[in-house]
Amino acid sequence: MHAERGTAPARLLRVLPPGESIELAAADARSAILDAYRLDSPEHLRLTMVSTLDGRAAGSDGTSESLTSRVDRTVLGAIRELSDAVLVGAETLRREPRLLPRSRALAVLSASGRLGPVGERPVEEHPVGERPPARPAAAGSASPPPPLLVVTSREGARRVAVERPEAEAIVLPTDSAGHLALPEVVAALRERGLRRIAAEGGPRLADGLLRAGLVDELCLTLMPLLGGASLPLLGAVPQKGSAVGDAHPAALSRLRLVSLLADEEGALYGRWSTR
């Protein structure tokens, strides 16, 4: 996901497995991208991330919006369309309130129940001028907004009821440190029929899902950029003067490349299986 610059790419190249290019202006372009990301399992958790070449998950403004492109948003929209719910951490929602799904349930992980403002307009997910509706839907809209779910503690649920009355609170126990167990979070969503989940971070959530062995597939957009905000792809955001943190467990070495697309500006769109 990268900053808009130059002429938009005209095609996506199928690097692996090799095949015909996807012409982005063609009428069947979105269908072809959906086919490239289609799932064959009824229960699946995808972790979708974006990174610069030096492993940063945000651009100069501290958000992934300054890394994103029209092509990347199209890919993100396809991944969301093939999912039942989008899962994010509350910190990510506060940092990037406009990165909301237009047609899928949004599940926010927040033990405290503090969400911050939910943005007025989602970032565009489609390649040709379609603007998704605001959340909540405007008066007279043909369809209601997708559900907003908050996975939280009992105390957090009381805050959600006051600050976000339109949201459904999913109450789970916390550990001694006040954290929610990610396996229980995923199980609670699937109990509600949300079996295919697209987790979009931030870094702490992404790291936790990988460490817990809950990720079936990693969808990583690698942008041809260097530099940006000090936001690591995985793990806690480093404090000033501190190290990034410990190495990730060996599970990351077991990823298998399923497919790879590339656009004409050098961005790579990969799917890696953890299974």
Tab-separated table of C-alpha atoms in Angstrom:
chain	number	residue	atom	x	y	z
A	1	MET	CA	0.000	0.000	0.000
A	2	HIS	CA	1.803	3.170	-1.158
A	3	ALA	CA	1.383	6.875	-1.743
A	4	GLU	CA	-0.257	7.867	-5.006
A	5	ARG	CA	2.364	8.913	-7.531
A	6	GLY	CA	2.710	8.850	-11.289
A	7	THR	CA	0.356	7.006	-13.589
A	8	ALA	CA	-1.714	4.234	-12.030
A	9	PRO	CA	-0.559	0.744	-13.045
A	10	ALA	CA	-2.504	-0.719	-15.973
A	11	ARG	CA	-2.114	-4.372	-15.039
A	12	LEU	CA	-1.261	-6.878	-12.379
A	13	LEU	CA	1.299	-9.472	-13.425
A	14	ARG	CA	0.831	-13.078	-12.300
A	15	VAL	CA	4.296	-14.041	-11.088
A	16	LEU	CA	3.354	-17.238	-9.247
A	17	PRO	CA	1.671	-19.300	-10.470
A	18	PRO	CA	2.434	-17.772	-13.879
A	19	GLY	CA	-0.516	-16.747	-16.002
A	20	GLU	CA	-2.109	-13.978	-18.005
A	21	SER	CA	-1.904	-10.468	-16.628
A	22	ILE	CA	-4.961	-8.892	-15.016
A	23	GLU	CA	-5.859	-5.778	-17.019
A	24	LEU	CA	-7.094	-3.394	-14.340
A	25	ALA	CA	-9.303	-1.400	-16.723
A	26	ALA	CA	-11.080	-4.512	-17.993
A	27	ALA	CA	-14.657	-5.243	-16.968
A	28	ASP	CA	-13.633	-8.550	-15.388
A	29	ALA	CA	-10.649	-7.184	-13.418
A	30	ARG	CA	-12.301	-7.359	-10.009
A	31	SER	CA	-13.577	-10.864	-10.726
A	32	ALA	CA	-10.043	-11.937	-11.681
A	33	ILE	CA	-8.620	-10.508	-8.439
A	34	LEU	CA	-11.334	-12.257	-6.432
A	35	ASP	CA	-10.401	-15.521	-8.148
A	36	ALA	CA	-6.741	-14.952	-7.247
A	37	TYR	CA	-7.663	-14.703	-3.542
A	38	ARG	CA	-10.548	-17.161	-3.409
A	39	LEU	CA	-10.628	-19.641	-0.520
A	40	ASP	CA	-11.409	-23.350	-0.576
A	41	SER	CA	-11.955	-23.720	3.181
A	42	PRO	CA	-15.103	-22.685	5.080
A	43	GLU	CA	-13.098	-21.521	8.126
A	44	HIS	CA	-10.047	-19.354	7.565
A	45	LEU	CA	-8.119	-16.498	9.165
A	46	ARG	CA	-6.168	-14.223	6.891
A	47	LEU	CA	-3.708	-11.689	8.226
A	48	THR	CA	-3.442	-8.764	5.800
A	49	MET	CA	-0.533	-6.375	6.158
A	50	VAL	CA	1.438	-3.794	4.212
A	51	SER	CA	5.127	-3.044	4.556
A	52	THR	CA	7.887	-0.926	3.109
A	53	LEU	CA	11.063	-2.705	2.021
A	54	ASP	CA	12.612	-1.980	5.421
A	55	GLY	CA	9.715	-3.468	7.371
A	56	ARG	CA	7.689	-0.388	8.345
A	57	ALA	CA	3.904	-0.615	8.514
A	58	ALA	CA	3.225	3.134	8.208
A	59	GLY	CA	4.333	6.048	6.094
A	60	SER	CA	5.540	9.475	7.117
A	61	ASP	CA	2.131	10.404	8.560
A	62	GLY	CA	2.151	7.420	10.932
A	63	THR	CA	-0.605	5.539	9.070
A	64	SER	CA	-0.776	2.972	6.276
A	65	GLU	CA	-2.863	5.411	4.226
A	66	SER	CA	0.336	7.149	3.108
A	67	LEU	CA	1.592	3.793	1.799
A	68	THR	CA	-1.560	2.724	0.015
A	69	SER	CA	-2.466	2.784	-3.671
A	70	ARG	CA	-5.599	2.279	-5.733
A	71	VAL	CA	-4.430	-1.208	-6.744
A	72	ASP	CA	-3.708	-2.172	-3.158
A	73	ARG	CA	-7.117	-0.944	-2.012
A	74	THR	CA	-8.697	-3.042	-4.744
A	75	VAL	CA	-6.848	-6.118	-3.479
A	76	LEU	CA	-7.867	-5.266	0.093
A	77	GLY	CA	-11.475	-4.911	-0.992
A	78	ALA	CA	-11.378	-8.341	-2.641
A	79	ILE	CA	-9.950	-9.944	0.508
A	80	ARG	CA	-12.662	-8.300	2.605
A	81	GLU	CA	-15.376	-9.399	0.189
A	82	LEU	CA	-14.236	-13.008	0.577
A	83	SER	CA	-14.398	-12.715	4.385
A	84	ASP	CA	-17.239	-12.636	6.895
A	85	ALA	CA	-15.631	-10.092	9.212
A	86	VAL	CA	-12.695	-7.703	9.491
A	87	LEU	CA	-10.791	-7.836	12.795
A	88	VAL	CA	-8.686	-4.909	14.043
A	89	GLY	CA	-7.227	-3.725	17.313
A	90	ALA	CA	-8.653	-0.585	18.924
A	91	GLU	CA	-5.300	1.201	18.571
A	92	THR	CA	-5.410	0.681	14.812
A	93	LEU	CA	-8.984	1.996	14.653
A	94	ARG	CA	-7.955	5.095	16.607
A	95	ARG	CA	-4.903	5.598	14.392
A	96	GLU	CA	-6.733	5.008	11.108
A	97	PRO	CA	-10.477	5.523	11.707
A	98	ARG	CA	-11.280	5.672	7.970
A	99	LEU	CA	-10.007	2.167	7.198
A	100	LEU	CA	-13.414	0.564	7.646
A	101	PRO	CA	-15.059	-2.239	5.677
A	102	ARG	CA	-17.994	-1.106	3.575
A	103	SER	CA	-19.923	-4.368	3.532
A	104	ARG	CA	-18.530	-6.710	6.187
A	105	ALA	CA	-18.831	-6.807	9.954
A	106	LEU	CA	-16.098	-4.897	11.769
A	107	ALA	CA	-14.831	-6.566	14.956
A	108	VAL	CA	-12.689	-4.389	17.209
A	109	LEU	CA	-10.546	-5.864	19.976
A	110	SER	CA	-10.550	-3.587	23.033
A	111	ALA	CA	-10.436	-4.834	26.617
A	112	SER	CA	-11.070	-1.271	27.832
A	113	GLY	CA	-13.955	-0.634	25.424
A	114	ARG	CA	-12.349	2.622	24.273
A	115	LEU	CA	-12.666	2.906	20.503
A	116	GLY	CA	-12.216	6.565	19.732
A	117	PRO	CA	-14.014	8.153	16.772
A	118	VAL	CA	-15.176	5.909	13.953
A	119	GLY	CA	-14.350	7.661	10.681
A	120	GLU	CA	-16.870	9.395	8.488
A	121	ARG	CA	-15.772	7.782	5.212
A	122	PRO	CA	-14.013	4.477	4.540
A	123	VAL	CA	-10.989	4.521	2.303
A	124	GLU	CA	-11.936	3.618	-1.268
A	125	GLU	CA	-11.614	-0.112	-1.930
A	126	HIS	CA	-12.537	-0.187	-5.614
A	127	PRO	CA	-10.559	0.687	-8.733
A	128	VAL	CA	-13.103	2.769	-10.644
A	129	GLY	CA	-14.619	5.699	-8.797
A	130	GLU	CA	-16.991	3.891	-6.423
A	131	ARG	CA	-17.316	5.691	-3.075
A	132	PRO	CA	-18.439	3.512	-0.167
A	133	PRO	CA	-21.190	4.896	2.079
A	134	ALA	CA	-20.426	6.514	5.418
A	135	ARG	CA	-20.835	4.557	8.656
A	136	PRO	CA	-23.528	4.665	9.882
A	137	ALA	CA	-25.617	4.721	6.694
A	138	ALA	CA	-27.241	8.017	5.827
A	139	ALA	CA	-30.973	8.412	6.236
A	140	GLY	CA	-32.830	6.793	3.373
A	141	SER	CA	-29.976	4.406	2.541
A	142	ALA	CA	-31.147	1.177	0.920
A	143	SER	CA	-29.098	-1.025	3.238
A	144	PRO	CA	-28.053	-0.686	6.885
A	145	PRO	CA	-24.374	-0.408	7.801
A	146	PRO	CA	-22.577	-3.677	8.561
A	147	PRO	CA	-22.409	-4.683	12.234
A	148	LEU	CA	-19.891	-3.119	14.600
A	149	LEU	CA	-18.744	-5.702	17.163
A	150	VAL	CA	-16.497	-4.905	20.117
A	151	VAL	CA	-14.746	-7.820	21.795
A	152	THR	CA	-14.124	-6.550	25.281
A	153	SER	CA	-14.166	-7.140	29.024
A	154	ARG	CA	-17.197	-6.789	31.290
A	155	GLU	CA	-16.075	-3.311	32.343
A	156	GLY	CA	-15.343	-2.416	28.716
A	157	ALA	CA	-18.836	-3.499	27.692
A	158	ARG	CA	-20.326	-0.901	30.040
A	159	ARG	CA	-18.250	1.793	28.339
A	160	VAL	CA	-19.259	0.553	24.884
A	161	ALA	CA	-22.943	0.709	25.851
A	162	VAL	CA	-22.539	4.403	26.681
A	163	GLU	CA	-20.097	5.522	23.977
A	164	ARG	CA	-21.107	3.208	21.105
A	165	PRO	CA	-24.736	2.177	21.630
A	166	GLU	CA	-24.926	0.950	18.014
A	167	ALA	CA	-22.220	-1.643	18.705
A	168	GLU	CA	-22.638	-5.179	20.009
A	169	ALA	CA	-20.290	-5.970	22.891
A	170	ILE	CA	-18.888	-9.504	23.023
A	171	VAL	CA	-17.786	-10.002	26.625
A	172	LEU	CA	-14.827	-12.288	27.357
A	173	PRO	CA	-12.706	-12.789	30.478
A	174	THR	CA	-9.298	-11.149	30.732
A	175	ASP	CA	-6.075	-12.502	32.191
A	176	SER	CA	-4.219	-11.052	35.187
A	177	ALA	CA	-2.675	-8.393	32.947
A	178	GLY	CA	-6.078	-7.349	31.586
A	179	HIS	CA	-5.563	-8.922	28.159
A	180	LEU	CA	-8.086	-10.892	26.113
A	181	ALA	CA	-7.072	-14.364	24.918
A	182	LEU	CA	-6.918	-14.323	21.121
A	183	PRO	CA	-8.073	-17.963	20.666
A	184	GLU	CA	-11.224	-17.073	22.626
A	185	VAL	CA	-11.689	-13.922	20.527
A	186	VAL	CA	-11.571	-15.893	17.276
A	187	ALA	CA	-13.825	-18.627	18.702
A	188	ALA	CA	-16.397	-16.042	19.824
A	189	LEU	CA	-16.561	-14.536	16.325
A	190	ARG	CA	-16.977	-17.946	14.720
A	191	GLU	CA	-19.751	-18.829	17.137
A	192	ARG	CA	-21.609	-15.896	15.554
A	193	GLY	CA	-21.140	-17.348	12.062
A	194	LEU	CA	-18.123	-15.178	11.210
A	195	ARG	CA	-15.963	-18.087	10.136
A	196	ARG	CA	-13.739	-16.404	7.569
A	197	ILE	CA	-11.862	-13.546	9.220
A	198	ALA	CA	-9.599	-10.912	7.682
A	199	ALA	CA	-7.355	-9.547	10.448
A	200	GLU	CA	-5.838	-6.184	9.556
A	201	GLY	CA	-3.683	-5.430	12.592
A	202	GLY	CA	-2.129	-3.442	14.065
A	203	PRO	CA	1.300	-4.868	14.818
A	204	ARG	CA	0.449	-6.160	18.321
A	205	LEU	CA	-2.640	-8.000	17.110
A	206	ALA	CA	-0.787	-9.399	14.089
A	207	ASP	CA	2.070	-10.596	16.282
A	208	GLY	CA	-0.310	-12.142	18.814
A	209	LEU	CA	-2.323	-14.013	16.182
A	210	LEU	CA	0.845	-15.482	14.675
A	211	ARG	CA	2.272	-16.475	18.041
A	212	ALA	CA	-1.023	-18.168	18.969
A	213	GLY	CA	-0.993	-20.186	15.736
A	214	LEU	CA	-4.343	-18.749	14.627
A	215	VAL	CA	-3.266	-17.473	11.202
A	216	ASP	CA	-3.956	-19.676	8.187
A	217	GLU	CA	-2.651	-17.263	5.583
A	218	LEU	CA	-0.567	-14.097	5.435
A	219	CYS	CA	-1.460	-11.604	2.697
A	220	LEU	CA	1.380	-9.085	2.562
A	221	THR	CA	1.668	-6.113	0.243
A	222	LEU	CA	5.322	-5.133	-0.119
A	223	MET	CA	5.771	-1.588	-1.376
A	224	PRO	CA	8.918	-0.353	-3.188
A	225	LEU	CA	9.539	2.281	-0.497
A	226	LEU	CA	12.087	2.918	2.228
A	227	GLY	CA	11.577	4.867	5.433
A	228	GLY	CA	8.427	6.057	7.147
A	229	ALA	CA	7.165	6.078	10.718
A	230	SER	CA	8.768	3.800	13.325
A	231	LEU	CA	5.893	1.338	13.286
A	232	PRO	CA	7.137	-2.256	13.011
A	233	LEU	CA	5.246	-4.796	10.968
A	234	LEU	CA	4.929	-7.103	13.992
A	235	GLY	CA	5.043	-6.569	17.740
A	236	ALA	CA	4.805	-3.588	20.047
A	237	VAL	CA	5.547	-0.095	18.825
A	238	PRO	CA	9.075	0.652	20.117
A	239	GLN	CA	9.423	3.466	22.616
A	240	LYS	CA	12.016	6.161	22.116
A	241	GLY	CA	15.465	4.757	22.812
A	242	SER	CA	14.256	1.145	23.079
A	243	ALA	CA	14.879	-1.899	20.920
A	244	VAL	CA	12.208	-3.253	18.601
A	245	GLY	CA	11.892	-6.450	20.626
A	246	ASP	CA	12.656	-10.144	20.484
A	247	ALA	CA	12.766	-12.286	17.374
A	248	HIS	CA	9.589	-13.892	16.190
A	249	PRO	CA	9.086	-17.622	16.787
A	250	ALA	CA	10.130	-20.137	14.163
A	251	ALA	CA	6.549	-20.382	12.853
A	252	LEU	CA	7.399	-17.583	10.426
A	253	SER	CA	10.031	-19.784	8.759
A	254	ARG	CA	7.377	-22.314	7.796
A	255	LEU	CA	5.406	-20.061	5.463
A	256	ARG	CA	4.718	-21.391	1.956
A	257	LEU	CA	4.236	-18.989	-0.948
A	258	VAL	CA	0.852	-19.669	-2.563
A	259	SER	CA	0.689	-16.871	-5.109
A	260	LEU	CA	2.417	-13.625	-6.031
A	261	LEU	CA	1.141	-10.685	-8.060
A	262	ALA	CA	3.136	-7.588	-9.049
A	263	ASP	CA	2.073	-4.229	-10.411
A	264	GLU	CA	4.001	-2.038	-12.821
A	265	GLU	CA	5.262	0.265	-10.068
A	266	GLY	CA	7.062	-2.606	-8.342
A	267	ALA	CA	4.581	-3.391	-5.564
A	268	LEU	CA	4.279	-7.095	-4.693
A	269	TYR	CA	1.083	-8.774	-3.454
A	270	GLY	CA	1.841	-12.129	-1.869
A	271	ARG	CA	-0.143	-14.926	-0.245
A	272	TRP	CA	1.716	-17.194	2.159
A	273	SER	CA	0.174	-20.225	3.836
A	274	THR	CA	1.164	-21.095	7.396
A	275	ARG	CA	-0.260	-24.619	7.194
